[in-house]
Amino acid sequence: MSIPFPQFPLLLLLITSICVLDCHGFSIKEATVNDIQLAFKSNTLTSRQLVELYIKEIQTHNPLLNAVIEVNPDVLNQADKADYERRNSGSRLLGALHGIPILLKDNIATKDKLNTTAGSFALLKSVVPRDAGVVRRLRKSGALILGKASLSEWSNFRGTGIPSGWCGRGGQGKNPYVLSATPCGSSSGSSISVAANLVAVSLGTETDGSILCPAGSNSVVGFKPTVGLTSRAGVIPISPRQDSVGPITRTVSDAVYVLDAIVGFDANDAVATSTAAKFIPRGGYSQFLKKDGLQGKRLGIVNEYYADFPTESLFNLFMGHLEKLRQAGAILVENLEIDNLQLIYGQSGEQSAMSSEFKQSLNIYLKDLMSSPVRSLADVIAFNTNNPSLEKTDVYNQNLLVDAEKTAGTEAERSGDLLNMEILDNEGFKSLMIKNDLDAVVAPGYALSTPLAIGGHPGIIVPAGYGDDGMPIGICFGGLRGSEPKLIEIAYGFEQITLVRKPPTLTTLVSDI
């Protein structure tokens, strides 16, 4: 795989790296946003040096991990601008993300030299009309767009039987902890990159599990916000009713800094963002990073999520975590059941509704492009059929795309499914939360993703430990729409009493300088 890295003299890079190595003590390994900002403030590090370090790590490790599709050829210019602004800021306060590189999942549009393709060659060289809403906010915050992360192609909506983390343009993404294990998807590259210290923070998207699963599987923090809290304008869609853009980071605090930067109203996603804007607290979300955030929180324990662990050690791990939550002041409300849980997972109508929504919303997205090799879902299917060597249609099918094309793509067609999901949400997760006066439900891994997805509810997953084979697993906290402040307090409180995350142990995976 060829990655169009920025062109700059290798000798200059080596000299710069040596100077930083000899003169400073900053370590890129596990560096948080706060660490980086402190290094900026103390003149230990510049944004240019940080970008060069991340590019070096990507060049070294991406051939193995397949986590990054493209690096922004203009990112060094962005870094120089950030360094200039910092030197000349005077008493003006700069934001938490100012000068911080960020990777974007390759379904998030950028109006620059980067492609936006959902991992498919079908959209290579297409031209978007504008930055995605979240990208516009990131640029305003001073963040640097480092590049595009790989993903499960078409956000895992191309075909069944395709391995998570695979896309035509990026190849097969690899879990840095267990290379033979799944990185999960669809925000696989965003999670792999952060886990392996190729970047500190990234953005992913979730329709159902696409942030929570890869974040948990790669020992990072994944935050899926309430639908509409972050704009989806300029994001290659699956289901506007369920799609959500959220941070993937190594710490809860970093996730919150990113969330603060990207939330808010967007006229290009007006209905969803105006509805969710009422949930945004005055003063932002970082005020809820409280070490005692677990005190008095009512956490629901749903029996079914704890009934079948693959190993006794994982069962014991989670029982230990539940006890730690209790010791930290949380009130565990145990022996709960979500009504109609099996219907929620198997007979909700979610898949058929998404097929119809995908056809309608993708066709709208494609027609809005300034130029594109494809202008409809039918064109995408034809491209894949006619380019089997590029899209591996001789190996992996595209039945989900084909099934979506067969739908009418209308609101009337899916109205029955939407009503059914609303009823299941009201009688299931929402009812459980209200009747038991819960602040959140706690579950291992991404088991909560579907109940959260069909109701547009938020969830955050935090590293919880590792299996006997070294495979990471996360613990997820899910709540009702708009409950991000409580979820942040709970997740941050849990993180601070456990601190279980450790970096991958692949040799020479990261460099210290």
CSV table of C-alpha atoms in Angstrom, one decimal, residues 60-507:
chain,number,residue,atom,x,y,z
A,60,THR,CA,7.5,2.7,10.5
A,61,HIS,CA,4.4,0.8,11.7
A,62,ASN,CA,1.6,1.4,9.3
A,63,PRO,CA,2.9,-1.2,6.8
A,64,LEU,CA,2.1,-3.8,9.5
A,65,LEU,CA,-1.0,-2.2,11.1
A,66,ASN,CA,-2.8,-0.7,8.1
A,67,ALA,CA,-4.4,1.9,10.3
A,68,VAL,CA,-3.8,5.0,8.2
A,69,ILE,CA,-4.9,5.5,4.6
A,70,GLU,CA,-3.4,8.9,3.9
A,71,VAL,CA,-1.3,11.6,5.7
A,72,ASN,CA,-2.3,15.2,5.0
A,73,PRO,CA,0.4,16.7,2.7
A,74,ASP,CA,-0.4,20.1,4.2
A,75,VAL,CA,-0.1,19.1,7.9
A,76,LEU,CA,3.4,20.5,8.4
A,77,ASN,CA,2.1,23.9,7.2
A,78,GLN,CA,-0.7,23.6,9.6
A,79,ALA,CA,1.8,22.8,12.4
A,80,ASP,CA,3.9,25.8,11.5
A,81,LYS,CA,0.9,28.1,11.7
A,82,ALA,CA,0.0,26.7,15.1
A,83,ASP,CA,3.5,27.3,16.3
A,84,TYR,CA,3.4,30.8,15.1
A,85,GLU,CA,0.0,31.4,16.8
A,86,ARG,CA,1.4,30.0,20.0
A,87,ARG,CA,4.4,32.2,19.9
A,88,ASN,CA,2.3,35.3,19.3
A,89,SER,CA,-0.7,34.6,21.4
A,90,GLY,CA,0.3,36.9,24.2
A,91,SER,CA,-2.3,36.6,27.0
A,92,ARG,CA,-4.9,35.1,24.7
A,93,LEU,CA,-5.9,31.6,25.8
A,94,LEU,CA,-5.6,28.8,23.2
A,95,GLY,CA,-7.9,25.8,23.2
A,96,ALA,CA,-7.0,22.4,24.5
A,97,LEU,CA,-6.7,21.0,21.0
A,98,HIS,CA,-4.6,23.9,19.6
A,99,GLY,CA,-1.7,22.4,17.8
A,100,ILE,CA,-2.7,18.8,18.4
A,101,PRO,CA,-2.7,16.4,15.4
A,102,ILE,CA,-5.9,14.4,14.9
A,103,LEU,CA,-6.8,11.5,12.5
A,104,LEU,CA,-10.2,11.3,11.0
A,105,LYS,CA,-12.0,8.2,9.9
A,106,ASP,CA,-12.1,8.1,6.1
A,107,ASN,CA,-15.8,8.8,5.9
A,108,ILE,CA,-15.5,12.3,7.3
A,109,ALA,CA,-15.1,14.9,4.6
A,110,THR,CA,-12.2,17.4,4.4
A,111,LYS,CA,-12.1,20.1,1.8
A,112,ASP,CA,-8.3,19.8,1.2
A,113,LYS,CA,-5.9,17.5,-0.5
A,114,LEU,CA,-7.1,14.4,1.4
A,115,ASN,CA,-9.6,12.0,-0.1
A,116,THR,CA,-12.8,11.0,1.5
A,117,THR,CA,-13.8,7.5,0.3
A,118,ALA,CA,-15.2,5.3,3.1
A,119,GLY,CA,-12.2,3.1,2.3
A,120,SER,CA,-13.5,2.4,-1.3
A,121,PHE,CA,-11.7,3.0,-4.6
A,122,ALA,CA,-15.2,3.9,-5.9
A,123,LEU,CA,-14.9,7.4,-4.3
A,124,LEU,CA,-11.2,7.9,-4.9
A,125,LYS,CA,-10.6,11.4,-6.4
A,126,SER,CA,-14.1,12.5,-5.6
A,127,VAL,CA,-14.3,16.2,-4.5
A,128,VAL,CA,-16.4,17.2,-1.5
A,129,PRO,CA,-18.1,20.6,-1.4
A,130,ARG,CA,-17.0,21.5,2.0
A,131,ASP,CA,-15.5,20.3,5.3
A,132,ALA,CA,-17.7,18.1,7.4
A,133,GLY,CA,-19.3,20.1,10.3
A,134,VAL,CA,-17.0,18.4,12.9
A,135,VAL,CA,-13.9,19.2,10.8
A,136,ARG,CA,-14.9,22.9,10.6
A,137,ARG,CA,-15.1,22.9,14.4
A,138,LEU,CA,-11.8,21.1,14.8
A,139,ARG,CA,-10.0,23.6,12.5
A,140,LYS,CA,-11.5,26.5,14.5
A,141,SER,CA,-10.2,24.9,17.7
A,142,GLY,CA,-6.7,24.9,16.2
A,143,ALA,CA,-6.4,21.1,15.8
A,144,LEU,CA,-4.3,19.8,13.0
A,145,ILE,CA,-5.8,17.3,10.5
A,146,LEU,CA,-3.0,14.7,10.3
A,147,GLY,CA,-4.8,12.4,7.9
A,148,LYS,CA,-7.4,9.8,7.3
A,149,ALA,CA,-7.7,6.5,9.2
A,150,SER,CA,-8.7,3.2,7.7
A,151,LEU,CA,-12.1,1.6,8.4
A,152,SER,CA,-14.3,-1.3,7.6
A,153,GLU,CA,-15.3,-0.4,4.1
A,154,TRP,CA,-18.5,1.6,3.7
A,155,SER,CA,-18.6,1.6,7.6
A,156,ASN,CA,-19.1,-2.1,7.6
A,157,PHE,CA,-22.1,-1.9,5.3
A,158,ARG,CA,-20.6,-3.4,2.1
A,159,GLY,CA,-21.2,-7.1,2.7
A,160,THR,CA,-21.5,-9.9,5.2
A,161,GLY,CA,-18.5,-12.1,5.8
A,162,ILE,CA,-15.9,-9.4,5.3
A,163,PRO,CA,-13.4,-9.2,8.1
A,164,SER,CA,-13.8,-6.2,10.4
A,165,GLY,CA,-11.1,-3.6,9.6
A,166,TRP,CA,-10.8,-4.4,5.9
A,167,CYS,CA,-11.2,-1.9,3.1
A,168,GLY,CA,-10.1,-1.8,-0.5
A,169,ARG,CA,-7.9,1.2,-0.1
A,170,GLY,CA,-6.3,0.4,3.3
A,171,GLY,CA,-6.2,-3.4,3.3
A,172,GLN,CA,-6.7,-5.4,6.5
A,173,GLY,CA,-6.3,-3.4,9.7
A,174,LYS,CA,-4.5,-5.2,12.5
A,175,ASN,CA,-5.0,-5.2,16.2
A,176,PRO,CA,-1.7,-4.0,17.7
A,177,TYR,CA,-2.2,-6.2,20.8
A,178,VAL,CA,-3.0,-9.5,19.0
A,179,LEU,CA,-2.2,-9.2,15.3
A,180,SER,CA,-4.2,-12.2,14.5
A,181,ALA,CA,-7.3,-11.0,16.3
A,182,THR,CA,-10.0,-8.7,15.1
A,183,PRO,CA,-9.5,-4.9,15.5
A,184,CYS,CA,-13.3,-4.7,15.2
A,185,GLY,CA,-15.0,-2.1,13.2
A,186,SER,CA,-16.0,0.1,11.6
A,187,SER,CA,-13.8,2.8,13.2
A,188,SER,CA,-10.9,0.3,13.2
A,189,GLY,CA,-8.1,2.5,11.9
A,190,SER,CA,-9.0,5.3,14.3
A,191,SER,CA,-8.8,2.9,17.2
A,192,ILE,CA,-5.6,1.1,16.1
A,193,SER,CA,-3.8,4.4,15.5
A,194,VAL,CA,-4.5,5.8,18.9
A,195,ALA,CA,-3.7,2.4,20.6
A,196,ALA,CA,-0.4,2.2,18.9
A,197,ASN,CA,0.6,5.8,19.5
A,198,LEU,CA,0.5,6.8,15.9
A,199,VAL,CA,-1.6,9.8,17.1
A,200,ALA,CA,-3.0,10.9,20.4
A,201,VAL,CA,-6.6,11.5,19.4
A,202,SER,CA,-8.9,10.5,16.5
A,203,LEU,CA,-12.5,10.7,15.3
A,204,GLY,CA,-14.7,7.7,14.6
A,205,THR,CA,-18.4,7.3,13.7
A,206,GLU,CA,-20.9,4.9,15.0
A,207,THR,CA,-24.2,3.6,13.7
A,208,ASP,CA,-24.3,0.5,15.9
A,209,GLY,CA,-21.1,-0.5,17.7
A,210,SER,CA,-18.6,1.1,15.3
A,211,ILE,CA,-16.9,3.2,18.0
A,212,LEU,CA,-17.6,1.1,21.1
A,213,CYS,CA,-16.4,-2.2,19.6
A,214,PRO,CA,-13.1,-1.1,18.1
A,215,ALA,CA,-12.2,1.1,21.0
A,216,GLY,CA,-12.8,-1.7,23.5
A,217,SER,CA,-10.9,-4.2,21.3
A,218,ASN,CA,-7.9,-1.9,21.1
A,219,SER,CA,-7.7,-0.8,24.7
A,220,VAL,CA,-8.7,2.8,24.1
A,221,VAL,CA,-11.6,5.1,25.1
A,222,GLY,CA,-14.4,5.5,22.7
A,223,PHE,CA,-17.2,8.0,23.1
A,224,LYS,CA,-20.4,7.7,21.1
A,225,PRO,CA,-22.4,10.9,21.8
A,226,THR,CA,-26.2,11.3,21.7
A,227,VAL,CA,-27.3,11.4,18.1
A,228,GLY,CA,-27.2,15.0,16.9
A,229,LEU,CA,-24.9,16.3,19.6
A,230,THR,CA,-22.2,16.3,16.9
A,231,SER,CA,-22.9,17.2,13.3
A,232,ARG,CA,-23.1,14.4,10.7
A,233,ALA,CA,-23.0,16.9,7.8
A,234,GLY,CA,-20.2,15.9,5.4
A,235,VAL,CA,-20.0,12.3,6.8
A,236,ILE,CA,-20.7,9.5,4.4
A,237,PRO,CA,-23.9,8.2,5.9
A,238,ILE,CA,-25.4,4.9,6.9
A,239,SER,CA,-28.4,6.0,8.9
A,240,PRO,CA,-29.0,9.7,9.7
A,241,ARG,CA,-31.3,8.4,12.5
A,242,GLN,CA,-28.5,6.5,14.2
A,243,ASP,CA,-25.2,7.9,12.9
A,244,SER,CA,-23.0,9.7,15.5
A,245,VAL,CA,-19.5,11.2,15.3
A,246,GLY,CA,-17.3,10.8,18.4
A,247,PRO,CA,-13.8,10.8,19.9
A,248,ILE,CA,-11.4,7.8,20.2
A,249,THR,CA,-8.5,8.5,22.6
A,250,ARG,CA,-6.4,6.9,25.2
A,251,THR,CA,-7.9,8.7,28.2
A,252,VAL,CA,-11.4,9.9,29.2
A,253,SER,CA,-10.1,13.5,29.6
A,254,ASP,CA,-8.7,13.5,26.0
A,255,ALA,CA,-12.1,12.3,24.7
A,256,VAL,CA,-13.9,15.1,26.6
A,257,TYR,CA,-11.5,17.7,25.1
A,258,VAL,CA,-12.3,16.5,21.6
A,259,LEU,CA,-16.0,16.3,22.4
A,260,ASP,CA,-16.0,19.9,23.6
A,261,ALA,CA,-14.5,21.0,20.3
A,262,ILE,CA,-16.9,19.2,18.0
A,263,VAL,CA,-20.4,19.5,19.6
A,264,GLY,CA,-23.0,22.1,18.6
A,265,PHE,CA,-25.5,23.3,16.0
A,266,ASP,CA,-24.8,22.9,12.3
A,267,ALA,CA,-27.1,24.4,9.7
A,268,ASN,CA,-26.2,21.6,7.4
A,269,ASP,CA,-27.5,19.0,9.9
A,270,ALA,CA,-30.1,21.4,11.4
A,271,VAL,CA,-32.8,19.1,12.6
A,272,ALA,CA,-30.6,16.7,14.6
A,273,THR,CA,-28.2,19.3,15.9
A,274,SER,CA,-30.8,21.8,17.0
A,275,THR,CA,-32.7,19.1,18.8
A,276,ALA,CA,-29.6,17.9,20.7
A,277,ALA,CA,-28.1,21.3,21.3
A,278,LYS,CA,-30.3,21.7,24.4
A,279,PHE,CA,-28.2,19.0,26.1
A,280,ILE,CA,-24.9,20.9,25.8
A,281,PRO,CA,-24.1,22.2,29.3
A,282,ARG,CA,-23.0,25.8,29.8
A,283,GLY,CA,-19.2,25.7,30.3
A,284,GLY,CA,-18.7,22.6,28.3
A,285,TYR,CA,-18.0,19.0,29.3
A,286,SER,CA,-14.6,19.2,30.8
A,287,GLN,CA,-16.1,20.4,34.1
A,288,PHE,CA,-17.4,16.9,34.6
A,289,LEU,CA,-13.9,15.3,34.8
A,290,LYS,CA,-14.2,14.6,38.5
A,291,LYS,CA,-12.2,11.9,40.3
A,292,ASP,CA,-15.1,11.4,42.7
A,293,GLY,CA,-17.6,11.2,39.9
A,294,LEU,CA,-18.8,7.8,40.9
A,295,GLN,CA,-20.1,8.9,44.3
A,296,GLY,CA,-23.8,8.3,44.5
A,297,LYS,CA,-24.2,7.2,40.9
A,298,ARG,CA,-26.9,4.6,40.4
A,299,LEU,CA,-25.5,2.0,38.0
A,300,GLY,CA,-27.7,-0.8,36.5
A,301,ILE,CA,-26.4,-4.3,36.2
A,302,VAL,CA,-28.3,-6.3,33.6
A,303,ASN,CA,-28.1,-10.0,34.3
A,304,GLU,CA,-27.9,-11.2,30.7
A,305,TYR,CA,-24.7,-9.2,30.0
A,306,TYR,CA,-22.9,-11.1,32.8
A,307,ALA,CA,-24.2,-14.6,32.1
A,308,ASP,CA,-21.7,-15.8,29.5
A,309,PHE,CA,-18.0,-14.9,29.7
A,310,PRO,CA,-15.6,-16.8,27.5
A,311,THR,CA,-13.2,-17.4,30.4
A,312,GLU,CA,-13.4,-17.5,34.2
A,313,SER,CA,-10.6,-14.9,34.4
A,314,LEU,CA,-12.6,-12.4,32.4
A,315,PHE,CA,-15.7,-13.1,34.6
A,316,ASN,CA,-13.5,-12.5,37.7
A,317,LEU,CA,-12.1,-9.3,36.1
A,318,PHE,CA,-15.5,-7.8,35.7
A,319,MET,CA,-16.8,-8.9,39.1
A,320,GLY,CA,-13.7,-7.1,40.5
A,321,HIS,CA,-14.5,-4.0,38.6
A,322,LEU,CA,-18.1,-4.0,39.9
A,323,GLU,CA,-16.8,-4.2,43.4
A,324,LYS,CA,-14.4,-1.3,42.7
A,325,LEU,CA,-17.3,0.8,41.4
A,326,ARG,CA,-19.2,0.1,44.7
A,327,GLN,CA,-16.2,0.9,46.8
A,328,ALA,CA,-15.8,4.2,45.0
A,329,GLY,CA,-19.3,5.2,46.1
A,330,ALA,CA,-21.5,4.0,43.2
A,331,ILE,CA,-24.8,2.3,44.0
A,332,LEU,CA,-25.1,-0.9,42.0
A,333,VAL,CA,-28.7,-1.8,41.1
A,334,GLU,CA,-28.4,-5.5,40.4
A,335,ASN,CA,-30.5,-8.3,38.9
A,336,LEU,CA,-32.1,-6.2,36.2
A,337,GLU,CA,-33.6,-7.2,32.9
A,338,ILE,CA,-34.2,-5.2,29.7
A,339,ASP,CA,-37.6,-6.1,28.4
A,340,ASN,CA,-37.7,-7.5,24.9
A,341,LEU,CA,-33.9,-7.7,24.8
A,342,GLN,CA,-33.9,-10.5,22.3
A,343,LEU,CA,-36.3,-8.7,20.1
A,344,ILE,CA,-34.0,-5.6,20.3
A,345,TYR,CA,-31.1,-7.6,19.0
A,346,GLY,CA,-32.8,-9.9,16.5
A,347,GLN,CA,-36.2,-8.6,15.4
A,348,SER,CA,-36.2,-4.8,15.8
A,349,GLY,CA,-36.2,-4.0,12.1
A,350,GLU,CA,-32.9,-2.1,12.5
A,351,GLN,CA,-31.2,-3.8,9.6
A,352,SER,CA,-34.0,-3.3,7.1
A,353,ALA,CA,-34.5,0.3,8.2
A,354,MET,CA,-30.8,1.0,7.8
A,355,SER,CA,-30.8,-0.5,4.3
A,356,SER,CA,-33.5,1.9,3.2
A,357,GLU,CA,-32.0,4.8,5.0
A,358,PHE,CA,-28.5,4.0,3.5
A,359,LYS,CA,-29.8,4.1,-0.1
A,360,GLN,CA,-31.6,7.3,0.3
A,361,SER,CA,-29.0,9.2,2.3
A,362,LEU,CA,-26.0,7.9,0.3
A,363,ASN,CA,-27.6,8.9,-3.0
A,364,ILE,CA,-28.1,12.4,-1.6
A,365,TYR,CA,-24.5,12.6,-0.4
A,366,LEU,CA,-23.1,11.4,-3.7
A,367,LYS,CA,-25.2,13.9,-5.8
A,368,ASP,CA,-23.9,16.7,-3.6
A,369,LEU,CA,-20.2,16.0,-4.5
A,370,MET,CA,-18.6,18.5,-6.7
A,371,SER,CA,-17.1,15.7,-8.8
A,372,SER,CA,-17.2,11.9,-8.3
A,373,PRO,CA,-16.7,8.7,-10.3
A,374,VAL,CA,-20.0,7.5,-8.8
A,375,ARG,CA,-23.2,9.4,-8.3
A,376,SER,CA,-25.5,6.7,-6.8
A,377,LEU,CA,-25.5,3.5,-4.8
A,378,ALA,CA,-26.2,1.7,-8.1
A,379,ASP,CA,-23.0,3.2,-9.5
A,380,VAL,CA,-21.0,2.0,-6.5
A,381,ILE,CA,-22.2,-1.5,-7.0
A,382,ALA,CA,-21.3,-1.4,-10.7
A,383,PHE,CA,-17.9,0.0,-9.9
A,384,ASN,CA,-17.2,-2.9,-7.5
A,385,THR,CA,-18.4,-5.4,-10.0
A,386,ASN,CA,-16.3,-3.9,-12.8
A,387,ASN,CA,-13.1,-3.6,-10.7
A,388,PRO,CA,-12.7,-6.9,-8.9
A,389,SER,CA,-9.0,-6.6,-8.5
A,390,LEU,CA,-9.4,-3.3,-6.7
A,391,GLU,CA,-12.4,-4.1,-4.5
A,392,LYS,CA,-11.8,-7.8,-4.2
A,393,THR,CA,-15.3,-8.6,-5.3
A,394,ASP,CA,-14.0,-12.0,-6.3
A,395,VAL,CA,-13.2,-12.6,-2.5
A,396,TYR,CA,-15.7,-10.4,-0.6
A,397,ASN,CA,-19.3,-9.9,-1.5
A,398,GLN,CA,-21.3,-6.7,-1.5
A,399,ASN,CA,-24.6,-8.1,-0.6
A,400,LEU,CA,-25.5,-5.3,1.9
A,401,LEU,CA,-25.0,-2.8,-0.8
A,402,VAL,CA,-27.1,-4.8,-3.2
A,403,ASP,CA,-29.9,-5.4,-0.6
A,404,ALA,CA,-30.0,-1.6,0.1
A,405,GLU,CA,-30.3,-0.9,-3.7
A,406,LYS,CA,-33.3,-3.1,-3.8
A,407,THR,CA,-35.2,-1.0,-1.3
A,408,ALA,CA,-37.4,1.9,-2.2
A,409,GLY,CA,-35.3,4.2,0.1
A,410,THR,CA,-38.4,6.0,1.4
A,411,GLU,CA,-39.7,7.0,4.8
A,412,ALA,CA,-43.0,5.2,4.1
A,413,GLU,CA,-41.1,1.9,3.4
A,414,ARG,CA,-39.4,1.9,6.8
A,415,SER,CA,-42.1,3.5,8.9
A,416,GLY,CA,-43.1,0.1,10.5
A,417,ASP,CA,-39.6,-0.7,11.4
A,418,LEU,CA,-39.1,2.8,12.9
A,419,LEU,CA,-42.2,2.5,15.0
A,420,ASN,CA,-41.2,-1.0,16.2
A,421,MET,CA,-37.7,0.3,17.3
A,422,GLU,CA,-39.3,3.3,19.1
A,423,ILE,CA,-41.6,0.9,21.0
A,424,LEU,CA,-38.7,-1.5,21.9
A,425,ASP,CA,-36.6,1.5,23.1
A,426,ASN,CA,-39.5,2.9,25.2
A,427,GLU,CA,-40.3,-0.4,26.7
A,428,GLY,CA,-36.7,-1.6,27.0
A,429,PHE,CA,-33.7,0.5,27.7
A,430,LYS,CA,-35.5,3.7,28.4
A,431,SER,CA,-38.0,2.1,30.7
A,432,LEU,CA,-35.2,0.3,32.6
A,433,MET,CA,-33.4,3.6,33.2
A,434,ILE,CA,-36.4,5.5,34.3
A,435,LYS,CA,-38.1,2.9,36.5
A,436,ASN,CA,-34.9,2.2,38.4
A,437,ASP,CA,-33.7,5.9,38.5
A,438,LEU,CA,-30.4,4.9,36.9
A,439,ASP,CA,-27.6,7.2,35.9
A,440,ALA,CA,-26.1,4.5,33.6
A,441,VAL,CA,-26.1,0.8,32.7
A,442,VAL,CA,-22.7,-0.9,33.0
A,443,ALA,CA,-21.9,-3.8,30.6
A,444,PRO,CA,-18.8,-5.6,29.4
A,445,GLY,CA,-17.5,-4.9,25.9
A,446,TYR,CA,-19.9,-3.4,23.4
A,447,ALA,CA,-22.9,-5.4,24.4
A,448,LEU,CA,-25.0,-2.3,24.9
A,449,SER,CA,-24.4,-0.9,21.4
A,450,THR,CA,-27.8,-2.0,19.9
A,451,PRO,CA,-30.0,-0.8,22.7
A,452,LEU,CA,-28.1,2.5,22.6
A,453,ALA,CA,-28.2,2.7,18.8
A,454,ILE,CA,-31.9,2.3,18.2
A,455,GLY,CA,-32.7,5.0,20.7
A,456,GLY,CA,-29.9,7.5,19.8
A,457,HIS,CA,-28.5,7.2,23.3
A,458,PRO,CA,-24.8,7.9,24.2
A,459,GLY,CA,-22.2,5.4,25.5
A,460,ILE,CA,-18.6,5.5,26.5
A,461,ILE,CA,-16.2,2.6,26.7
A,462,VAL,CA,-13.1,2.5,28.9
A,463,PRO,CA,-10.2,0.0,28.9
A,464,ALA,CA,-11.0,-2.7,31.5
A,465,GLY,CA,-8.3,-5.2,31.1
A,466,TYR,CA,-6.9,-8.0,29.0
A,467,GLY,CA,-7.8,-11.6,28.4
A,468,ASP,CA,-5.5,-14.6,28.9
A,469,ASP,CA,-4.4,-14.2,25.2
A,470,GLY,CA,-3.6,-10.5,25.7
A,471,MET,CA,-6.8,-9.3,23.9
A,472,PRO,CA,-8.1,-6.1,25.3
A,473,ILE,CA,-11.7,-5.7,26.6
A,474,GLY,CA,-13.5,-2.5,27.7
A,475,ILE,CA,-16.3,-1.7,30.1
A,476,CYS,CA,-19.2,0.4,28.7
A,477,PHE,CA,-21.4,2.9,30.4
A,478,GLY,CA,-24.6,3.8,28.6
A,479,GLY,CA,-27.2,6.3,29.5
A,480,LEU,CA,-30.3,8.2,28.1
A,481,ARG,CA,-30.0,10.9,25.5
A,482,GLY,CA,-28.2,14.0,26.8
A,483,SER,CA,-26.7,12.2,29.8
A,484,GLU,CA,-23.1,12.8,28.7
A,485,PRO,CA,-22.2,14.8,31.9
A,486,LYS,CA,-23.1,11.8,34.1
A,487,LEU,CA,-21.3,9.4,31.8
A,488,ILE,CA,-18.2,11.5,31.9
A,489,GLU,CA,-18.2,11.6,35.7
A,490,ILE,CA,-18.7,7.8,35.8
A,491,ALA,CA,-16.2,6.9,33.1
A,492,TYR,CA,-13.5,9.2,34.5
A,493,GLY,CA,-14.1,8.0,38.0
A,494,PHE,CA,-13.7,4.4,36.9
A,495,GLU,CA,-10.6,5.2,34.8
A,496,GLN,CA,-8.9,6.9,37.8
A,497,ILE,CA,-9.5,4.0,40.2
A,498,THR,CA,-8.3,1.4,37.7
A,499,LEU,CA,-5.8,2.8,35.2
A,500,VAL,CA,-5.5,-0.5,33.5
A,501,ARG,CA,-4.5,0.6,30.1
A,502,LYS,CA,-1.1,-0.4,28.8
A,503,PRO,CA,0.4,0.2,25.4
A,504,PRO,CA,0.9,-2.7,22.9
A,505,THR,CA,4.1,-4.6,23.4
A,506,LEU,CA,5.2,-4.9,19.8
A,507,THR,CA,8.9,-4.3,19.6
